[in-house]
CSV table of C-alpha atoms and ligand atoms in Angstrom, one decimal:
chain,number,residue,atom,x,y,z
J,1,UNK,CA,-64.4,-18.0,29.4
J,2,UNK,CA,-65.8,-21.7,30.0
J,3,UNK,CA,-63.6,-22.4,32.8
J,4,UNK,CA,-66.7,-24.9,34.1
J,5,UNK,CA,-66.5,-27.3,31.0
J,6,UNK,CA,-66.6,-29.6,33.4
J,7,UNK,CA,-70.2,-29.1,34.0
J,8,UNK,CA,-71.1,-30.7,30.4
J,9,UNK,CA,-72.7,-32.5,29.4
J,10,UNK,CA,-76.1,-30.2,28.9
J,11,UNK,CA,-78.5,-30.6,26.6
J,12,UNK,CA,-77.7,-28.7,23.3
J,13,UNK,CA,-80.7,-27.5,20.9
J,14,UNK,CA,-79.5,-29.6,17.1
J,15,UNK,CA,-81.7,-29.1,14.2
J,16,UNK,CA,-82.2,-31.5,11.3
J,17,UNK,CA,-81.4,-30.8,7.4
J,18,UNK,CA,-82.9,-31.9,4.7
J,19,UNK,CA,-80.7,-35.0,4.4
J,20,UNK,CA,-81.2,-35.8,7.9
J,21,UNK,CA,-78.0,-34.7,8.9
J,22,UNK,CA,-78.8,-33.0,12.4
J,23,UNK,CA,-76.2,-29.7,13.3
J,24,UNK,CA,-75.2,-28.1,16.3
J,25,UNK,CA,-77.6,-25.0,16.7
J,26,UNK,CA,-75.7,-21.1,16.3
J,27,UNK,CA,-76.3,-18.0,16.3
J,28,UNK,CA,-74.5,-15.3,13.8
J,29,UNK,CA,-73.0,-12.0,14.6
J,30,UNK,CA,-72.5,-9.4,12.0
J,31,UNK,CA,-70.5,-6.1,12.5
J,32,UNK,CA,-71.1,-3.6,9.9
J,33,UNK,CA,-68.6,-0.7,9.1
J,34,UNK,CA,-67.6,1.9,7.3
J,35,UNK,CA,-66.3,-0.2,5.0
J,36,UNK,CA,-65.9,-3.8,6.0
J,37,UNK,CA,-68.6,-5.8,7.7
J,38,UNK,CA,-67.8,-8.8,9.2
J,39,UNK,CA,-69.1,-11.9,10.5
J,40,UNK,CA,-68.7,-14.7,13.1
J,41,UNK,CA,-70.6,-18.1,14.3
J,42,UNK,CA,-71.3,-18.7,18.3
J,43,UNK,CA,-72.6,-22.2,19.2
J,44,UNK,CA,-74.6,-22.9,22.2
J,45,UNK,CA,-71.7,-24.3,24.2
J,46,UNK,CA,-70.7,-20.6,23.8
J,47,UNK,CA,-67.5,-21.0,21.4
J,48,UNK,CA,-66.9,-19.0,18.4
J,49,UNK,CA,-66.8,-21.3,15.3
J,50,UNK,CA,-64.8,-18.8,13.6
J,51,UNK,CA,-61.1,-17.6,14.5
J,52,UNK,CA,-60.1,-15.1,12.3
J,53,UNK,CA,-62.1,-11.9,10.8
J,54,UNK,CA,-64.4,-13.0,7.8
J,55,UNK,CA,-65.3,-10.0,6.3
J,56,UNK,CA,-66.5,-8.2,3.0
J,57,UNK,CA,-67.1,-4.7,2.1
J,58,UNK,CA,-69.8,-3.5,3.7
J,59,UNK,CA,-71.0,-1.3,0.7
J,60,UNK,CA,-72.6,0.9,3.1
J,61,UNK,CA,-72.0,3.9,0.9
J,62,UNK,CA,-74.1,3.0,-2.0
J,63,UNK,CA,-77.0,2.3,0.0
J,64,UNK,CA,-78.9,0.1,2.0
J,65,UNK,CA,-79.9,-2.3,-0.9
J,66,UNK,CA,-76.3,-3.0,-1.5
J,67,UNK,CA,-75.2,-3.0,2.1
J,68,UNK,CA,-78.2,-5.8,2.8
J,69,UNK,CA,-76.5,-8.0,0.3
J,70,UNK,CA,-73.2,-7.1,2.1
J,71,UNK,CA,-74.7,-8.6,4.5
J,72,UNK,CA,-75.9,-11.5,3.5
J,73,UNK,CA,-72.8,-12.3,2.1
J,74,UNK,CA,-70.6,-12.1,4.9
J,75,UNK,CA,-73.5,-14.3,6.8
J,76,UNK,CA,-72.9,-16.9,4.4
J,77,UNK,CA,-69.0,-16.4,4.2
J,78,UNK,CA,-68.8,-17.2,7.9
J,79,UNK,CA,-71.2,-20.6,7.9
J,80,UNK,CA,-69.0,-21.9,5.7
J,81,UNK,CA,-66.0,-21.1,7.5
J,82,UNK,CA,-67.6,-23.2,10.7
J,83,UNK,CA,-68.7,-25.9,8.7
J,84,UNK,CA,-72.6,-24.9,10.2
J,85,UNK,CA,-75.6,-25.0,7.4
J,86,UNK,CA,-77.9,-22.2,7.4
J,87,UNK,CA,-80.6,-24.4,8.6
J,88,UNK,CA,-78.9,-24.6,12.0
J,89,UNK,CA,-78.9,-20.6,12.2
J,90,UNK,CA,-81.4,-19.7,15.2
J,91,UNK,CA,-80.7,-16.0,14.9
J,92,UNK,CA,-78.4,-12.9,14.1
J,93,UNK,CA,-76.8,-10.4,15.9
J,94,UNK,CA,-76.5,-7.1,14.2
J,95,UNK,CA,-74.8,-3.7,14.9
J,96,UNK,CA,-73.7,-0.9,12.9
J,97,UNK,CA,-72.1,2.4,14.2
J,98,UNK,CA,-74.8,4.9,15.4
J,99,UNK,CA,-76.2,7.1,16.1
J,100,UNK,CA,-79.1,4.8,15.9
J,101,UNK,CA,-82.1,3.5,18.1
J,102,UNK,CA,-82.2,1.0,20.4
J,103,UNK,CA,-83.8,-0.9,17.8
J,104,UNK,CA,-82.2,-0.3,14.8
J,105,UNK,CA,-83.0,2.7,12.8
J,106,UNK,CA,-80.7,5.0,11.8
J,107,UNK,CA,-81.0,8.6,12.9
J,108,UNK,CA,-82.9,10.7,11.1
J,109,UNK,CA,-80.0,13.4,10.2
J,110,UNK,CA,-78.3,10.5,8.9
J,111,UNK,CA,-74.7,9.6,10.5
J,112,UNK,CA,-71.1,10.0,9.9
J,113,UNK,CA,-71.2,6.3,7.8
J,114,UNK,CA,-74.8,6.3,6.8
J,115,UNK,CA,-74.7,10.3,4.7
J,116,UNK,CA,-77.2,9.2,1.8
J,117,UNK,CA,-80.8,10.2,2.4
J,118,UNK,CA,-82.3,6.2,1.9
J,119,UNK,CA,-80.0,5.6,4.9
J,120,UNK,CA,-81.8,8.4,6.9
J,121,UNK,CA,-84.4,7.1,9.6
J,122,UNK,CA,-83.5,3.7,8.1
J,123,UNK,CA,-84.6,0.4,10.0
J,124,UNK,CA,-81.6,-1.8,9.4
J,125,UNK,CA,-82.6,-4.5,11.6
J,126,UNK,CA,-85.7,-4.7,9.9
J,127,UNK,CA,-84.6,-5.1,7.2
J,128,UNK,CA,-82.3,-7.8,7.5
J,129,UNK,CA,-84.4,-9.6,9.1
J,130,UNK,CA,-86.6,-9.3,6.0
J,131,UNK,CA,-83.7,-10.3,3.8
J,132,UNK,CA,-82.2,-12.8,5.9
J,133,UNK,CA,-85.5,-14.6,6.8
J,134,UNK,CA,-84.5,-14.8,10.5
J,135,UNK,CA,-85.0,-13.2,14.0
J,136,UNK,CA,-82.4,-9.7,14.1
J,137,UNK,CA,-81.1,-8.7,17.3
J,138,UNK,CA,-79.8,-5.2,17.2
J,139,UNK,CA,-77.0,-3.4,18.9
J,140,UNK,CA,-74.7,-0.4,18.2
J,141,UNK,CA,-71.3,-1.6,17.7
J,142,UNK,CA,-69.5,0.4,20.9
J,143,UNK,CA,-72.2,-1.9,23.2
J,144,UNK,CA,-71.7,-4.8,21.4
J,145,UNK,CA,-67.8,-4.4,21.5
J,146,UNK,CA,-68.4,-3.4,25.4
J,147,UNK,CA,-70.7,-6.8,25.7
J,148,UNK,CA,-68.1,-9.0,24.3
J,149,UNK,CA,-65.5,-7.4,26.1
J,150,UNK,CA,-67.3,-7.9,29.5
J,151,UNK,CA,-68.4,-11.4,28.6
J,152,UNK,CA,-64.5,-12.2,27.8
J,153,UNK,CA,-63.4,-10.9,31.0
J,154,UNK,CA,-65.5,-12.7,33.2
J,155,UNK,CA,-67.0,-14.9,31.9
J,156,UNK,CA,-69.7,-17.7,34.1
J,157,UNK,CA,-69.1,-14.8,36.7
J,158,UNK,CA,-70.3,-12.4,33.9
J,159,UNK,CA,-74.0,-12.0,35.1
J,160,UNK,CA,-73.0,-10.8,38.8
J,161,UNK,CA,-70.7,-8.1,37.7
J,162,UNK,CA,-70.4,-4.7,35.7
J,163,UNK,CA,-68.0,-2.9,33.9
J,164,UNK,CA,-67.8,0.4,31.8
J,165,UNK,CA,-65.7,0.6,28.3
J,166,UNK,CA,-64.4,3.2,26.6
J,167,UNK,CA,-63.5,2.6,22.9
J,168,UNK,CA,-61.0,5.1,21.2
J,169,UNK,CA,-61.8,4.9,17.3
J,170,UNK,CA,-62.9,7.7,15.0
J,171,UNK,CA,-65.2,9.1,17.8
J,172,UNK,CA,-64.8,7.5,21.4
J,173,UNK,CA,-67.3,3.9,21.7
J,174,UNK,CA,-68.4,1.9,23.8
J,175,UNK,CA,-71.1,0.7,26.4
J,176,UNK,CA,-72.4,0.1,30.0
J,177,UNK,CA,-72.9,-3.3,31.2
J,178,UNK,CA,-74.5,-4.2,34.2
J,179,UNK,CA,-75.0,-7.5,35.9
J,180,UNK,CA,-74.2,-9.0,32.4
J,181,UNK,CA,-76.7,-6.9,30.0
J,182,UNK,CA,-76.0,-3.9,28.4
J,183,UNK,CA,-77.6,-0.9,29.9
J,184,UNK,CA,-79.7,0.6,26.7
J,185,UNK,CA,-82.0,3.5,28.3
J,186,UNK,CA,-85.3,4.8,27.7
J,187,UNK,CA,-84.5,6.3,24.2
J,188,UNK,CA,-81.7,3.8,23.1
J,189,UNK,CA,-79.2,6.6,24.3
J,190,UNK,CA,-77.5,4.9,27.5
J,191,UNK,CA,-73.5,4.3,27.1
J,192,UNK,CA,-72.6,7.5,24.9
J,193,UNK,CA,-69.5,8.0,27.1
J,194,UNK,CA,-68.2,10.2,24.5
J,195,UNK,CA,-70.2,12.6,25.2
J,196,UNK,CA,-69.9,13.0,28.6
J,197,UNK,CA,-68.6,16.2,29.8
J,198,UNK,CA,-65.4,15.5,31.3
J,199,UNK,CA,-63.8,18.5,33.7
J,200,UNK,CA,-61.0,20.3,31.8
J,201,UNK,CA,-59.7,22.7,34.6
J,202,UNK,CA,-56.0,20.8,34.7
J,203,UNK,CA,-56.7,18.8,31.9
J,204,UNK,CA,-55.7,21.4,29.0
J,205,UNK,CA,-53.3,23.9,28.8
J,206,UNK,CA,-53.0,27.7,29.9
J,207,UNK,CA,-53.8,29.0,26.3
J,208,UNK,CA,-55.4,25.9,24.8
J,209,UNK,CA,-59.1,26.2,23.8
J,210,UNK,CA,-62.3,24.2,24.9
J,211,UNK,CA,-61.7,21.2,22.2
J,212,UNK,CA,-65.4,20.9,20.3
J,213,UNK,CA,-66.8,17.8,19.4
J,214,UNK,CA,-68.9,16.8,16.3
J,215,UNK,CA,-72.1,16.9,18.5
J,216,UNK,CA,-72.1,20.0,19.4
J,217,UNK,CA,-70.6,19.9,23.0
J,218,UNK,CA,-67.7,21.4,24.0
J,219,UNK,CA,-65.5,19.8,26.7
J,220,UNK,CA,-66.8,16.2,26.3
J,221,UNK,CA,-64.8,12.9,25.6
J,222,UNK,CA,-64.9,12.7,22.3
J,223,UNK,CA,-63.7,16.1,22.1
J,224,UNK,CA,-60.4,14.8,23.6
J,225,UNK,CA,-60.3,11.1,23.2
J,226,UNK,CA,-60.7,10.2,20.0
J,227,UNK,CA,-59.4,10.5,16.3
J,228,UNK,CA,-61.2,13.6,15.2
J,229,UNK,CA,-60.6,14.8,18.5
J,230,UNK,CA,-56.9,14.8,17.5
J,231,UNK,CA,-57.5,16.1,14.1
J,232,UNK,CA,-59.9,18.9,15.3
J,233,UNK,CA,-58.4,20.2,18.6
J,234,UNK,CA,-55.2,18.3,20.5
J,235,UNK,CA,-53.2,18.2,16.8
J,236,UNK,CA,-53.4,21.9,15.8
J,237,UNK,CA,-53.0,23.1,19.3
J,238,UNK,CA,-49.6,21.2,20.3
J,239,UNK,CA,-48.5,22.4,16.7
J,240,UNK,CA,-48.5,25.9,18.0
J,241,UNK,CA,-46.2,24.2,21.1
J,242,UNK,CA,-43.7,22.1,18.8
J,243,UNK,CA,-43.8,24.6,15.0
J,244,UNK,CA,-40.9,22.5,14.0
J,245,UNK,CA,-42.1,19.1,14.2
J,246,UNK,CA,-41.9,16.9,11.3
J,247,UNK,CA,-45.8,16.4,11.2
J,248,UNK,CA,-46.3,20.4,10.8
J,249,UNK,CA,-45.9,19.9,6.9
J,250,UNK,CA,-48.3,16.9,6.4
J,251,UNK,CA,-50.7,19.0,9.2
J,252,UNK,CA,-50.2,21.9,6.2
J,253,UNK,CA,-51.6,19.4,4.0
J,254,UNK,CA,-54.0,17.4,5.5
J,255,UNK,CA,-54.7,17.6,9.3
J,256,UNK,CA,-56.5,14.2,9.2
J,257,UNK,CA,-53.6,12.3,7.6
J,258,UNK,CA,-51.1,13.7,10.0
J,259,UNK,CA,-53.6,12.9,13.1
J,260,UNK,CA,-53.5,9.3,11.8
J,261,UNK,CA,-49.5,9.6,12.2
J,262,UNK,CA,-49.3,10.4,15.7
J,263,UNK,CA,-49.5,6.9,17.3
J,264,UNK,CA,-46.6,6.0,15.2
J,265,UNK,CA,-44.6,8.5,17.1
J,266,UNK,CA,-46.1,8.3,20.3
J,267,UNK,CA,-44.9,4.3,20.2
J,268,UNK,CA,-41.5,6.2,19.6
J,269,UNK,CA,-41.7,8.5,22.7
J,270,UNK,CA,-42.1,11.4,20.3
J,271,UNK,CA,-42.9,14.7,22.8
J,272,UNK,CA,-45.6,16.3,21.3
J,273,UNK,CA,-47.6,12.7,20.8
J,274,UNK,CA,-47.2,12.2,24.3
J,275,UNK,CA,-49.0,15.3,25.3
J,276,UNK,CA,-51.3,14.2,22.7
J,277,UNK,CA,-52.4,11.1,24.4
J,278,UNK,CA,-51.3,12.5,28.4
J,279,UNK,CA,-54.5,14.3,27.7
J,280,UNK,CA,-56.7,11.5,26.3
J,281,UNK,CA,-55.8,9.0,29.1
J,282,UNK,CA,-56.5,12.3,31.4
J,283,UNK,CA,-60.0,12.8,30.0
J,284,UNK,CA,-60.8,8.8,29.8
J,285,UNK,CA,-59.5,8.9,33.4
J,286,UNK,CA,-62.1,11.5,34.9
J,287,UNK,CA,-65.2,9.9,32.9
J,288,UNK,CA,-63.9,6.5,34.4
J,289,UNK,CA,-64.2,9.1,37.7
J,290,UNK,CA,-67.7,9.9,36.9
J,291,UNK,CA,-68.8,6.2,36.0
J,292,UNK,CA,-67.4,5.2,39.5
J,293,UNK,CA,-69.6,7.4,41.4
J,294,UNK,CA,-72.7,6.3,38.9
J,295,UNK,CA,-72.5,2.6,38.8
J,296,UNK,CA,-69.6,1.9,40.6
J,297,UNK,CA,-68.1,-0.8,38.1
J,298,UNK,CA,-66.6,-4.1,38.7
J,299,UNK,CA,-63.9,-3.2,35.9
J,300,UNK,CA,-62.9,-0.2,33.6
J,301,UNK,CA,-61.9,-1.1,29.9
J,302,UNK,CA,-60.1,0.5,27.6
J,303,UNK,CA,-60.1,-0.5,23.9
J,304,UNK,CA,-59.2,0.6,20.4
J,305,UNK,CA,-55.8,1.1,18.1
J,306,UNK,CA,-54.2,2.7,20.6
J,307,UNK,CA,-53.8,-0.1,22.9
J,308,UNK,CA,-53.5,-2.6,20.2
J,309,UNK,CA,-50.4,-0.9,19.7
J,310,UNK,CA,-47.0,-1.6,20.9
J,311,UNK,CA,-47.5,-3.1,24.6
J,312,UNK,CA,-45.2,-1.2,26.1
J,313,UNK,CA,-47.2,1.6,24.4
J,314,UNK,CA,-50.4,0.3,25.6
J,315,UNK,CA,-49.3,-0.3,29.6
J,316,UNK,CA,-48.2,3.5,29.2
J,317,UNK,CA,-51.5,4.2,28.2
J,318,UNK,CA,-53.8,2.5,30.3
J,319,UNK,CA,-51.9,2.9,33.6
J,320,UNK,CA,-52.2,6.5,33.0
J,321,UNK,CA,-56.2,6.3,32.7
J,322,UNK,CA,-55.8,4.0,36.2
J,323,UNK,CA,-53.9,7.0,37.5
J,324,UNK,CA,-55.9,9.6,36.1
J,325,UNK,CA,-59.1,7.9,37.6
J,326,UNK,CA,-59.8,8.4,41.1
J,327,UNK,CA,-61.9,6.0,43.3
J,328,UNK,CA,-62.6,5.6,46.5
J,329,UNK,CA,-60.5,2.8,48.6
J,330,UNK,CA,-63.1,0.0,48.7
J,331,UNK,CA,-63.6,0.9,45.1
J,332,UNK,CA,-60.0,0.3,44.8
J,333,UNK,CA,-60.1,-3.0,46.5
J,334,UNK,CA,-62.4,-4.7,44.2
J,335,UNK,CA,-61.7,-3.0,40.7
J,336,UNK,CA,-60.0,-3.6,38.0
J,337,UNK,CA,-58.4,-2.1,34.3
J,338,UNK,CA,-58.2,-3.9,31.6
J,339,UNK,CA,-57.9,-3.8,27.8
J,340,UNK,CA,-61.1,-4.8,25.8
J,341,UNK,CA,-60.0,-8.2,24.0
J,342,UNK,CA,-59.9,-9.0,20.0
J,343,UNK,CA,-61.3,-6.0,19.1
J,344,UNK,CA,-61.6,-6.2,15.6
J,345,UNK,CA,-63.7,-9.0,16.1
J,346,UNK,CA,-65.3,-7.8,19.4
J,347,UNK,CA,-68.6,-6.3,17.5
J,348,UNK,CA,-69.7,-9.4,15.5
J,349,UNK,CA,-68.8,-11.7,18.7
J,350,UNK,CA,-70.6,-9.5,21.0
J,351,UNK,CA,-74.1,-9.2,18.6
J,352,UNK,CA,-73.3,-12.9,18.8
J,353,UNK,CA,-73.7,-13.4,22.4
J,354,UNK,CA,-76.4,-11.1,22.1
J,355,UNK,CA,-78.3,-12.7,19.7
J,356,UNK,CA,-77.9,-16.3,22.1
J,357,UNK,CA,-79.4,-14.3,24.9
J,358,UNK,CA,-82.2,-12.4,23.5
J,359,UNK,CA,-83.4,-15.6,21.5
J,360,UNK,CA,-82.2,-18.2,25.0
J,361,UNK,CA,-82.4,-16.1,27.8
J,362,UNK,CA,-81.6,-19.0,30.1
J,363,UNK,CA,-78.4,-19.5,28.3
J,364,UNK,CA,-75.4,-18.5,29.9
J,365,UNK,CA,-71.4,-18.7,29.9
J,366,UNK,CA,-71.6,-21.1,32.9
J,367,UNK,CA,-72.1,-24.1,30.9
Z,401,ZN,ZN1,-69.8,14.9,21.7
């Protein structure tokens, strides 16, 4: 990013406190979580003010009121940590797991992190702008991650390329850029890569069922790819294959807690973890397939814990979605894989950069 430094000195927007003192204008981005939501601080030369997570709990579980001070708190958390006053805040970005609309509001049957009714067919970005007292720009947190992550990759060349990420987290995340912007759709829907049906002739097993996914589908990516993917359908079945494995007694107890303990041993080799995630890179792989014949993008991203794993761990991983993704030659020619970068922090950097382009659309990386 910023490899044209050279090209300042441009103009930068300051605004002037109350003492006179004039600051550097930013924008701040704000991921919210499950349980933590944190915060970051993007000046207009297009450099993150803040290095390291600042979060707080995100309180999203009792309610919006409480998750609105969240919030606010984590805004004010991260201004202090760049040394910027609230008065040189121009904007906020904003996302928050969905499913939610392009602008904000939380689905009506609730969602996985939003269960209480007041969250249901809540607008969040309204109502942080209402309690922040500035302009919200919105974003679910797989684009935002999928923003950042293209931004990081290319950055001044980020406007005349494309790229498609796939986020492996609870469910499977993650967005469509094109040409720089995130592709959002007609009803906010665009990007929901995990559930894209991906095709399972030679993907599963003889006697291994259709894996179902929380939507409703069978067959799609989530199904596979994913944490509840493991817990619901790839963990139980490759029990039946390995009965003796030392995770069979915490599966008796708790699926979920022994789905969590597979990377562990697929970073030590362990068999049955490796058929585990074989078929996860298999299935990321052949939507990767089906992205290249829709947008034919400049680069395919992977992101999530497991390649923020072990590295040897993580080149396993992605050169097996490489392998498992077939394109044509001149698609070969031109594209790349790559890992999406920082992401922990990737959602609050990318609602960020958001927030600086919605608010500036002339700004750019190329500065
Ligand atoms: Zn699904």
């Amino acid at each position: 990013m910023g490899s044209n430094r050279e090209r300042l000195p441009r103009t930068l927007l300051t605004l002037v406190d109350k003492r006179g003192t004039s600051h550097a204008a930013v924008v701040v981005g704000i991921d919210v979580g499950g349980t933590k939501t944190n915060a970051t601080v993007l000046d207009e030369s297009g450099a993150f003010l803040v290095d390291t997570m600042v979060e707080t709990s995100s309180r999203v579980a009792e309610g919006p009121d409480a998750a609105m001070e969240a919030i606010a708190t984590a805004m004010e958390l991260a201004l202090a940590v760049a040394g910027a006053p609230r008065t040189a805040v121009l904007a906020v970005g904003l996302d928050t797991p969905g499913p939610a609309s392009a602008t904000g509001v939380i689905s009506s049957k609730g969602a996985n992190n939003f269960q209480q009714p007041p969250w249901w067919g809540f607008d969040v970005r309204a109502a942080a702008e209402f309690r922040l007292g500035l302009p919200v720009i919105y974003n679910n947190d797989g684009n935002a991650a999928a923003l950042y992550a293209h931004l990081h990759l290319f950055g001044s060349e980020s406007d005349s390329r494309s790229s498609v990420s796939a986020i492996v987290g609870t469910g499977l995340g993650g967005g469509v850029i094109e040409r720089g912007h995130v592709v959002r759709g007609a009803a906010g829907m665009a990007g929901e890569l995990g559930h894209v049906h991906v095709p399972m002739d030679g993907l599963l097993e003889a006697d291994q069922p259709i894996p179902q996914c929380n939507c409703g589908f069978g067959g799609d990516l989530e199904s596979v790819a994913s944490l509840s993917g493991i817990t619901r359908n790839l963990l139980p079945y490759w029990l039946t294959r390995y009965p003796d494995h030392p995770l069979a007694d915490l599966a008796a107890t708790s699926m979920a807690d022994a789905a969590k303990a597979v990377r562990g041993y697929g970073e030590r080799g362990d068999e049955l973890a490796l058929k585990i995630f074989g078929q996860q890179t298999a299935a990321i792989g052949r939507m990767f397939t089906i992205a290249a014949n829709f947008t034919d993008p400049d680069a395919y991203l992977v992101g999530g814990g497991v390649v923020e794993s072990d590295p040897d761990f993580r080149d396993w991983f992605v050169d097996r979605v490489r392998a498992a993704t077939t394109l044509r030659e001149e698609q070969l020619a031109v594209a790349q894989f790559a890992v999406v970068a920082d992401l922990d922090m990737a959602g609050a950097r990318g609602s960020a950069l958001a927030a600086m382009r919605a608010i500036r659309p002339e700004w750019s990386l190329d500065i």
